[in-house]
Amino acid sequence: IENSNFNPKVIEACQRQAADQGYTLEVTTGVYDADLDVRMAEVLLKYRYEIPLLGISGEQVTRGVAR
């Protein structure tokens, strides 16, 4: 995402790839300056985990920042 300069098509491709693997990827871009240049994004990867033997399940979120 960073290397593509926050290209929306690259972000969409990443979200599709995550969905194909059973994840949810949320990318929230932020405006850095008065020229509306995007220089950062909050990246959330959500996934479900289960341990059926113990009856444990839940959703996990991994957070990151792309700059």
PDB file of N, CA, C and O in Angstrom:
ATOM      1  N   ILE A   1       0.841  -1.186   0.000  1.00  0.00           N
ATOM      2  CA  ILE A   1       0.000   0.000   0.000  1.00  0.00           C
ATOM      3  C   ILE A   1       0.882   1.244   0.000  1.00  0.00           C
ATOM      4  O   ILE A   1       0.643   2.165  -0.765  1.00  0.00           O
ATOM      5  N   GLU A   2       1.891   1.242   0.834  1.00  0.00           N
ATOM      6  CA  GLU A   2       2.802   2.394   0.879  1.00  0.00           C
ATOM      7  C   GLU A   2       3.543   2.549  -0.445  1.00  0.00           C
ATOM      8  O   GLU A   2       3.649   3.645  -0.980  1.00  0.00           O
ATOM      9  N   ASN A   3       4.064   1.440  -0.958  1.00  0.00           N
ATOM     10  CA  ASN A   3       4.860   1.498  -2.179  1.00  0.00           C
ATOM     11  C   ASN A   3       4.038   1.907  -3.394  1.00  0.00           C
ATOM     12  O   ASN A   3       4.596   2.373  -4.378  1.00  0.00           O
ATOM     13  N   SER A   4       2.734   1.736  -3.339  1.00  0.00           N
ATOM     14  CA  SER A   4       1.882   2.141  -4.454  1.00  0.00           C
ATOM     15  C   SER A   4       1.445   3.594  -4.331  1.00  0.00           C
ATOM     16  O   SER A   4       0.653   4.063  -5.138  1.00  0.00           O
ATOM     17  N   ASN A   5       1.950   4.277  -3.304  1.00  0.00           N
ATOM     18  CA  ASN A   5       1.549   5.658  -3.026  1.00  0.00           C
ATOM     19  C   ASN A   5       0.049   5.731  -2.731  1.00  0.00           C
ATOM     20  O   ASN A   5      -0.637   6.648  -3.174  1.00  0.00           O
ATOM     21  N   PHE A   6      -0.447   4.714  -2.030  1.00  0.00           N
ATOM     22  CA  PHE A   6      -1.836   4.642  -1.576  1.00  0.00           C
ATOM     23  C   PHE A   6      -2.822   4.615  -2.740  1.00  0.00           C
ATOM     24  O   PHE A   6      -3.912   5.178  -2.666  1.00  0.00           O
ATOM     25  N   ASN A   7      -2.442   3.929  -3.798  1.00  0.00           N
ATOM     26  CA  ASN A   7      -3.292   3.796  -4.979  1.00  0.00           C
ATOM     27  C   ASN A   7      -4.571   3.049  -4.607  1.00  0.00           C
ATOM     28  O   ASN A   7      -4.516   1.941  -4.071  1.00  0.00           O
ATOM     29  N   PRO A   8      -5.747   3.638  -4.899  1.00  0.00           N
ATOM     30  CA  PRO A   8      -7.013   2.994  -4.534  1.00  0.00           C
ATOM     31  C   PRO A   8      -7.189   1.614  -5.152  1.00  0.00           C
ATOM     32  O   PRO A   8      -7.769   0.723  -4.529  1.00  0.00           O
ATOM     33  N   LYS A   9      -6.684   1.397  -6.359  1.00  0.00           N
ATOM     34  CA  LYS A   9      -6.828   0.084  -6.996  1.00  0.00           C
ATOM     35  C   LYS A   9      -5.987  -0.967  -6.277  1.00  0.00           C
ATOM     36  O   LYS A   9      -6.394  -2.115  -6.165  1.00  0.00           O
ATOM     37  N   VAL A  10      -4.830  -0.570  -5.783  1.00  0.00           N
ATOM     38  CA  VAL A  10      -3.989  -1.493  -5.020  1.00  0.00           C
ATOM     39  C   VAL A  10      -4.664  -1.830  -3.694  1.00  0.00           C
ATOM     40  O   VAL A  10      -4.688  -2.985  -3.278  1.00  0.00           O
ATOM     41  N   ILE A  11      -5.240  -0.835  -3.054  1.00  0.00           N
ATOM     42  CA  ILE A  11      -5.955  -1.072  -1.791  1.00  0.00           C
ATOM     43  C   ILE A  11      -7.121  -2.030  -2.018  1.00  0.00           C
ATOM     44  O   ILE A  11      -7.325  -2.972  -1.247  1.00  0.00           O
ATOM     45  N   GLU A  12      -7.885  -1.817  -3.093  1.00  0.00           N
ATOM     46  CA  GLU A  12      -9.004  -2.712  -3.407  1.00  0.00           C
ATOM     47  C   GLU A  12      -8.509  -4.131  -3.674  1.00  0.00           C
ATOM     48  O   GLU A  12      -9.134  -5.104  -3.237  1.00  0.00           O
ATOM     49  N   ALA A  13      -7.387  -4.268  -4.378  1.00  0.00           N
ATOM     50  CA  ALA A  13      -6.831  -5.592  -4.647  1.00  0.00           C
ATOM     51  C   ALA A  13      -6.417  -6.280  -3.344  1.00  0.00           C
ATOM     52  O   ALA A  13      -6.646  -7.485  -3.179  1.00  0.00           O
ATOM     53  N   CYS A  14      -5.835  -5.531  -2.430  1.00  0.00           N
ATOM     54  CA  CYS A  14      -5.448  -6.091  -1.129  1.00  0.00           C
ATOM     55  C   CYS A  14      -6.683  -6.541  -0.352  1.00  0.00           C
ATOM     56  O   CYS A  14      -6.676  -7.600   0.291  1.00  0.00           O
ATOM     57  N   GLN A  15      -7.748  -5.741  -0.414  1.00  0.00           N
ATOM     58  CA  GLN A  15      -8.978  -6.099   0.288  1.00  0.00           C
ATOM     59  C   GLN A  15      -9.610  -7.359  -0.316  1.00  0.00           C
ATOM     60  O   GLN A  15     -10.096  -8.224   0.412  1.00  0.00           O
ATOM     61  N   ARG A  16      -9.579  -7.483  -1.644  1.00  0.00           N
ATOM     62  CA  ARG A  16     -10.108  -8.687  -2.293  1.00  0.00           C
ATOM     63  C   ARG A  16      -9.291  -9.916  -1.923  1.00  0.00           C
ATOM     64  O   ARG A  16      -9.833 -10.973  -1.632  1.00  0.00           O
ATOM     65  N   GLN A  17      -7.972  -9.755  -1.916  1.00  0.00           N
ATOM     66  CA  GLN A  17      -7.103 -10.874  -1.567  1.00  0.00           C
ATOM     67  C   GLN A  17      -7.333 -11.307  -0.122  1.00  0.00           C
ATOM     68  O   GLN A  17      -7.383 -12.503   0.172  1.00  0.00           O
ATOM     69  N   ALA A  18      -7.495 -10.362   0.779  1.00  0.00           N
ATOM     70  CA  ALA A  18      -7.779 -10.689   2.179  1.00  0.00           C
ATOM     71  C   ALA A  18      -9.114 -11.418   2.294  1.00  0.00           C
ATOM     72  O   ALA A  18      -9.227 -12.414   3.014  1.00  0.00           O
ATOM     73  N   ALA A  19     -10.129 -10.930   1.580  1.00  0.00           N
ATOM     74  CA  ALA A  19     -11.453 -11.564   1.623  1.00  0.00           C
ATOM     75  C   ALA A  19     -11.387 -12.995   1.098  1.00  0.00           C
ATOM     76  O   ALA A  19     -12.041 -13.899   1.635  1.00  0.00           O
ATOM     77  N   ASP A  20     -10.592 -13.227   0.051  1.00  0.00           N
ATOM     78  CA  ASP A  20     -10.437 -14.582  -0.489  1.00  0.00           C
ATOM     79  C   ASP A  20      -9.840 -15.530   0.535  1.00  0.00           C
ATOM     80  O   ASP A  20     -10.089 -16.734   0.500  1.00  0.00           O
ATOM     81  N   GLN A  21      -9.051 -14.990   1.461  1.00  0.00           N
ATOM     82  CA  GLN A  21      -8.412 -15.802   2.494  1.00  0.00           C
ATOM     83  C   GLN A  21      -9.225 -15.868   3.790  1.00  0.00           C
ATOM     84  O   GLN A  21      -8.779 -16.449   4.779  1.00  0.00           O
ATOM     85  N   GLY A  22     -10.398 -15.217   3.806  1.00  0.00           N
ATOM     86  CA  GLY A  22     -11.261 -15.261   4.979  1.00  0.00           C
ATOM     87  C   GLY A  22     -11.039 -14.131   5.972  1.00  0.00           C
ATOM     88  O   GLY A  22     -11.493 -14.199   7.112  1.00  0.00           O
ATOM     89  N   TYR A  23     -10.349 -13.091   5.551  1.00  0.00           N
ATOM     90  CA  TYR A  23     -10.083 -11.938   6.407  1.00  0.00           C
ATOM     91  C   TYR A  23     -10.886 -10.735   5.932  1.00  0.00           C
ATOM     92  O   TYR A  23     -11.374 -10.698   4.818  1.00  0.00           O
ATOM     93  N   THR A  24     -10.963  -9.734   6.786  1.00  0.00           N
ATOM     94  CA  THR A  24     -11.537  -8.447   6.403  1.00  0.00           C
ATOM     95  C   THR A  24     -10.439  -7.402   6.565  1.00  0.00           C
ATOM     96  O   THR A  24      -9.847  -7.287   7.630  1.00  0.00           O
ATOM     97  N   LEU A  25     -10.172  -6.670   5.499  1.00  0.00           N
ATOM     98  CA  LEU A  25      -9.142  -5.643   5.533  1.00  0.00           C
ATOM     99  C   LEU A  25      -9.808  -4.285   5.370  1.00  0.00           C
ATOM    100  O   LEU A  25     -10.519  -4.044   4.400  1.00  0.00           O
ATOM    101  N   GLU A  26      -9.599  -3.428   6.354  1.00  0.00           N
ATOM    102  CA  GLU A  26     -10.119  -2.068   6.293  1.00  0.00           C
ATOM    103  C   GLU A  26      -8.940  -1.107   6.221  1.00  0.00           C
ATOM    104  O   GLU A  26      -8.014  -1.198   7.024  1.00  0.00           O
ATOM    105  N   VAL A  27      -8.980  -0.213   5.248  1.00  0.00           N
ATOM    106  CA  VAL A  27      -7.915   0.771   5.074  1.00  0.00           C
ATOM    107  C   VAL A  27      -8.551   2.152   5.096  1.00  0.00           C
ATOM    108  O   VAL A  27      -9.406   2.461   4.265  1.00  0.00           O
ATOM    109  N   THR A  28      -8.151   2.964   6.057  1.00  0.00           N
ATOM    110  CA  THR A  28      -8.659   4.327   6.176  1.00  0.00           C
ATOM    111  C   THR A  28      -7.511   5.277   5.909  1.00  0.00           C
ATOM    112  O   THR A  28      -6.572   5.375   6.704  1.00  0.00           O
ATOM    113  N   THR A  29      -7.567   5.944   4.760  1.00  0.00           N
ATOM    114  CA  THR A  29      -6.491   6.861   4.405  1.00  0.00           C
ATOM    115  C   THR A  29      -6.683   8.195   5.110  1.00  0.00           C
ATOM    116  O   THR A  29      -7.795   8.592   5.435  1.00  0.00           O
ATOM    117  N   GLY A  30      -5.570   8.864   5.329  1.00  0.00           N
ATOM    118  CA  GLY A  30      -5.599  10.167   5.975  1.00  0.00           C
ATOM    119  C   GLY A  30      -4.937  11.206   5.093  1.00  0.00           C
ATOM    120  O   GLY A  30      -3.993  10.916   4.366  1.00  0.00           O
ATOM    121  N   VAL A  31      -5.436  12.412   5.138  1.00  0.00           N
ATOM    122  CA  VAL A  31      -4.868  13.500   4.347  1.00  0.00           C
ATOM    123  C   VAL A  31      -3.729  14.122   5.136  1.00  0.00           C
ATOM    124  O   VAL A  31      -3.875  14.452   6.308  1.00  0.00           O
ATOM    125  N   TYR A  32      -2.615  14.285   4.484  1.00  0.00           N
ATOM    126  CA  TYR A  32      -1.412  14.745   5.152  1.00  0.00           C
ATOM    127  C   TYR A  32      -1.227  16.257   5.088  1.00  0.00           C
ATOM    128  O   TYR A  32      -0.764  16.874   6.017  1.00  0.00           O
ATOM    129  N   ASP A  33      -1.587  16.852   3.954  1.00  0.00           N
ATOM    130  CA  ASP A  33      -1.305  18.273   3.810  1.00  0.00           C
ATOM    131  C   ASP A  33      -2.429  19.006   3.077  1.00  0.00           C
ATOM    132  O   ASP A  33      -3.433  18.415   2.708  1.00  0.00           O
ATOM    133  N   ALA A  34      -2.244  20.287   2.863  1.00  0.00           N
ATOM    134  CA  ALA A  34      -3.265  21.130   2.238  1.00  0.00           C
ATOM    135  C   ALA A  34      -3.520  20.755   0.784  1.00  0.00           C
ATOM    136  O   ALA A  34      -4.574  21.065   0.234  1.00  0.00           O
ATOM    137  N   ASP A  35      -2.576  20.065   0.139  1.00  0.00           N
ATOM    138  CA  ASP A  35      -2.759  19.631  -1.250  1.00  0.00           C
ATOM    139  C   ASP A  35      -3.543  18.324  -1.338  1.00  0.00           C
ATOM    140  O   ASP A  35      -3.672  17.741  -2.404  1.00  0.00           O
ATOM    141  N   LEU A  36      -4.040  17.850  -0.203  1.00  0.00           N
ATOM    142  CA  LEU A  36      -4.813  16.612  -0.091  1.00  0.00           C
ATOM    143  C   LEU A  36      -4.008  15.377  -0.485  1.00  0.00           C
ATOM    144  O   LEU A  36      -4.548  14.398  -0.973  1.00  0.00           O
ATOM    145  N   ASP A  37      -2.698  15.438  -0.282  1.00  0.00           N
ATOM    146  CA  ASP A  37      -1.857  14.276  -0.521  1.00  0.00           C
ATOM    147  C   ASP A  37      -2.056  13.264   0.599  1.00  0.00           C
ATOM    148  O   ASP A  37      -2.028  13.610   1.775  1.00  0.00           O
ATOM    149  N   VAL A  38      -2.252  12.023   0.209  1.00  0.00           N
ATOM    150  CA  VAL A  38      -2.394  10.960   1.194  1.00  0.00           C
ATOM    151  C   VAL A  38      -1.000  10.447   1.528  1.00  0.00           C
ATOM    152  O   VAL A  38      -0.254  10.019   0.655  1.00  0.00           O
ATOM    153  N   ARG A  39      -0.642  10.502   2.774  1.00  0.00           N
ATOM    154  CA  ARG A  39       0.676  10.061   3.199  1.00  0.00           C
ATOM    155  C   ARG A  39       0.623   9.035   4.319  1.00  0.00           C
ATOM    156  O   ARG A  39       1.650   8.648   4.844  1.00  0.00           O
ATOM    157  N   MET A  40      -0.566   8.631   4.706  1.00  0.00           N
ATOM    158  CA  MET A  40      -0.676   7.615   5.748  1.00  0.00           C
ATOM    159  C   MET A  40      -2.038   6.937   5.665  1.00  0.00           C
ATOM    160  O   MET A  40      -2.967   7.462   5.048  1.00  0.00           O
ATOM    161  N   ALA A  41      -2.119   5.783   6.271  1.00  0.00           N
ATOM    162  CA  ALA A  41      -3.382   5.052   6.314  1.00  0.00           C
ATOM    163  C   ALA A  41      -3.384   4.161   7.548  1.00  0.00           C
ATOM    164  O   ALA A  41      -2.344   3.625   7.944  1.00  0.00           O
ATOM    165  N   GLU A  42      -4.551   4.032   8.142  1.00  0.00           N
ATOM    166  CA  GLU A  42      -4.729   3.065   9.219  1.00  0.00           C
ATOM    167  C   GLU A  42      -5.205   1.775   8.562  1.00  0.00           C
ATOM    168  O   GLU A  42      -6.112   1.788   7.735  1.00  0.00           O
ATOM    169  N   VAL A  43      -4.560   0.675   8.914  1.00  0.00           N
ATOM    170  CA  VAL A  43      -4.867  -0.611   8.311  1.00  0.00           C
ATOM    171  C   VAL A  43      -5.340  -1.557   9.413  1.00  0.00           C
ATOM    172  O   VAL A  43      -4.633  -1.767  10.407  1.00  0.00           O
ATOM    173  N   LEU A  44      -6.541  -2.102   9.246  1.00  0.00           N
ATOM    174  CA  LEU A  44      -7.096  -3.053  10.204  1.00  0.00           C
ATOM    175  C   LEU A  44      -7.336  -4.383   9.499  1.00  0.00           C
ATOM    176  O   LEU A  44      -8.027  -4.427   8.478  1.00  0.00           O
ATOM    177  N   LEU A  45      -6.763  -5.445  10.019  1.00  0.00           N
ATOM    178  CA  LEU A  45      -6.986  -6.785   9.493  1.00  0.00           C
ATOM    179  C   LEU A  45      -7.784  -7.546  10.547  1.00  0.00           C
ATOM    180  O   LEU A  45      -7.299  -7.772  11.661  1.00  0.00           O
ATOM    181  N   LYS A  46      -9.009  -7.902  10.183  1.00  0.00           N
ATOM    182  CA  LYS A  46      -9.889  -8.609  11.123  1.00  0.00           C
ATOM    183  C   LYS A  46     -10.024 -10.067  10.690  1.00  0.00           C
ATOM    184  O   LYS A  46     -10.144 -10.358   9.502  1.00  0.00           O
ATOM    185  N   TYR A  47     -10.001 -10.940  11.685  1.00  0.00           N
ATOM    186  CA  TYR A  47     -10.160 -12.354  11.395  1.00  0.00           C
ATOM    187  C   TYR A  47     -10.785 -13.059  12.585  1.00  0.00           C
ATOM    188  O   TYR A  47     -10.743 -12.588  13.707  1.00  0.00           O
ATOM    189  N   ARG A  48     -11.371 -14.181  12.295  1.00  0.00           N
ATOM    190  CA  ARG A  48     -12.023 -14.984  13.311  1.00  0.00           C
ATOM    191  C   ARG A  48     -11.132 -16.176  13.648  1.00  0.00           C
ATOM    192  O   ARG A  48     -10.525 -16.766  12.768  1.00  0.00           O
ATOM    193  N   TYR A  49     -11.059 -16.499  14.916  1.00  0.00           N
ATOM    194  CA  TYR A  49     -10.321 -17.694  15.314  1.00  0.00           C
ATOM    195  C   TYR A  49     -11.232 -18.569  16.147  1.00  0.00           C
ATOM    196  O   TYR A  49     -12.151 -18.089  16.812  1.00  0.00           O
ATOM    197  N   GLU A  50     -10.992 -19.862  16.071  1.00  0.00           N
ATOM    198  CA  GLU A  50     -11.800 -20.815  16.829  1.00  0.00           C
ATOM    199  C   GLU A  50     -10.921 -21.955  17.313  1.00  0.00           C
ATOM    200  O   GLU A  50     -10.035 -22.408  16.605  1.00  0.00           O
ATOM    201  N   ILE A  51     -11.201 -22.384  18.522  1.00  0.00           N
ATOM    202  CA  ILE A  51     -10.617 -23.598  19.077  1.00  0.00           C
ATOM    203  C   ILE A  51     -11.804 -24.443  19.528  1.00  0.00           C
ATOM    204  O   ILE A  51     -12.258 -24.344  20.675  1.00  0.00           O
ATOM    205  N   PRO A  52     -12.355 -25.245  18.596  1.00  0.00           N
ATOM    206  CA  PRO A  52     -13.588 -25.986  18.889  1.00  0.00           C
ATOM    207  C   PRO A  52     -13.478 -26.910  20.102  1.00  0.00           C
ATOM    208  O   PRO A  52     -14.434 -27.038  20.866  1.00  0.00           O
ATOM    209  N   LEU A  53     -12.340 -27.531  20.289  1.00  0.00           N
ATOM    210  CA  LEU A  53     -12.163 -28.472  21.395  1.00  0.00           C
ATOM    211  C   LEU A  53     -12.398 -27.791  22.743  1.00  0.00           C
ATOM    212  O   LEU A  53     -12.980 -28.370  23.661  1.00  0.00           O
ATOM    213  N   LEU A  54     -11.998 -26.527  22.842  1.00  0.00           N
ATOM    214  CA  LEU A  54     -12.155 -25.783  24.091  1.00  0.00           C
ATOM    215  C   LEU A  54     -13.388 -24.873  24.080  1.00  0.00           C
ATOM    216  O   LEU A  54     -13.659 -24.197  25.065  1.00  0.00           O
ATOM    217  N   GLY A  55     -14.087 -24.836  22.951  1.00  0.00           N
ATOM    218  CA  GLY A  55     -15.265 -23.980  22.857  1.00  0.00           C
ATOM    219  C   GLY A  55     -14.928 -22.497  22.818  1.00  0.00           C
ATOM    220  O   GLY A  55     -15.715 -21.669  23.267  1.00  0.00           O
ATOM    221  N   ILE A  56     -13.756 -22.175  22.291  1.00  0.00           N
ATOM    222  CA  ILE A  56     -13.310 -20.783  22.246  1.00  0.00           C
ATOM    223  C   ILE A  56     -13.418 -20.267  20.814  1.00  0.00           C
ATOM    224  O   ILE A  56     -13.018 -20.941  19.869  1.00  0.00           O
ATOM    225  N   SER A  57     -13.970 -19.085  20.682  1.00  0.00           N
ATOM    226  CA  SER A  57     -13.999 -18.426  19.380  1.00  0.00           C
ATOM    227  C   SER A  57     -14.092 -16.924  19.609  1.00  0.00           C
ATOM    228  O   SER A  57     -14.526 -16.472  20.655  1.00  0.00           O
ATOM    229  N   GLY A  58     -13.672 -16.200  18.639  1.00  0.00           N
ATOM    230  CA  GLY A  58     -13.743 -14.745  18.747  1.00  0.00           C
ATOM    231  C   GLY A  58     -13.124 -14.084  17.532  1.00  0.00           C
ATOM    232  O   GLY A  58     -12.595 -14.725  16.647  1.00  0.00           O
ATOM    233  N   GLU A  59     -13.219 -12.760  17.533  1.00  0.00           N
ATOM    234  CA  GLU A  59     -12.650 -11.990  16.448  1.00  0.00           C
ATOM    235  C   GLU A  59     -11.396 -11.275  16.945  1.00  0.00           C
ATOM    236  O   GLU A  59     -11.382 -10.733  18.044  1.00  0.00           O
ATOM    237  N   GLN A  60     -10.369 -11.305  16.139  1.00  0.00           N
ATOM    238  CA  GLN A  60      -9.130 -10.620  16.440  1.00  0.00           C
ATOM    239  C   GLN A  60      -8.935  -9.485  15.444  1.00  0.00           C
ATOM    240  O   GLN A  60      -9.392  -9.565  14.312  1.00  0.00           O
ATOM    241  N   VAL A  61      -8.237  -8.457  15.860  1.00  0.00           N
ATOM    242  CA  VAL A  61      -7.929  -7.331  14.982  1.00  0.00           C
ATOM    243  C   VAL A  61      -6.444  -7.018  15.110  1.00  0.00           C
ATOM    244  O   VAL A  61      -5.920  -6.875  16.207  1.00  0.00           O
ATOM    245  N   THR A  62      -5.786  -6.958  13.964  1.00  0.00           N
ATOM    246  CA  THR A  62      -4.400  -6.531  13.919  1.00  0.00           C
ATOM    247  C   THR A  62      -4.380  -5.142  13.302  1.00  0.00           C
ATOM    248  O   THR A  62      -4.915  -4.951  12.213  1.00  0.00           O
ATOM    249  N   ARG A  63      -3.808  -4.191  14.017  1.00  0.00           N
ATOM    250  CA  ARG A  63      -3.762  -2.804  13.551  1.00  0.00           C
ATOM    251  C   ARG A  63      -2.377  -2.442  13.080  1.00  0.00           C
ATOM    252  O   ARG A  63      -1.387  -2.896  13.625  1.00  0.00           O
ATOM    253  N   GLY A  64      -2.367  -1.595  12.058  1.00  0.00           N
ATOM    254  CA  GLY A  64      -1.092  -1.103  11.556  1.00  0.00           C
ATOM    255  C   GLY A  64      -1.274   0.270  10.957  1.00  0.00           C
ATOM    256  O   GLY A  64      -2.402   0.720  10.719  1.00  0.00           O
ATOM    257  N   VAL A  65      -0.161   0.920  10.711  1.00  0.00           N
ATOM    258  CA  VAL A  65      -0.175   2.230  10.076  1.00  0.00           C
ATOM    259  C   VAL A  65       0.762   2.173   8.885  1.00  0.00           C
ATOM    260  O   VAL A  65       1.902   1.727   9.012  1.00  0.00           O
ATOM    261  N   ALA A  66       0.265   2.578   7.737  1.00  0.00           N
ATOM    262  CA  ALA A  66       1.097   2.674   6.538  1.00  0.00           C
ATOM    263  C   ALA A  66       1.488   4.121   6.370  1.00  0.00           C
ATOM    264  O   ALA A  66       0.631   5.000   6.418  1.00  0.00           O
ATOM    265  N   ARG A  67       2.780   4.376   6.197  1.00  0.00           N
ATOM    266  CA  ARG A  67       3.258   5.768   6.026  1.00  0.00           C
ATOM    267  C   ARG A  67       4.168   5.856   4.847  1.00  0.00           C
ATOM    268  O   ARG A  67       4.943   5.088   4.561  1.00  0.00           O
TER     269      ARG A  67
END
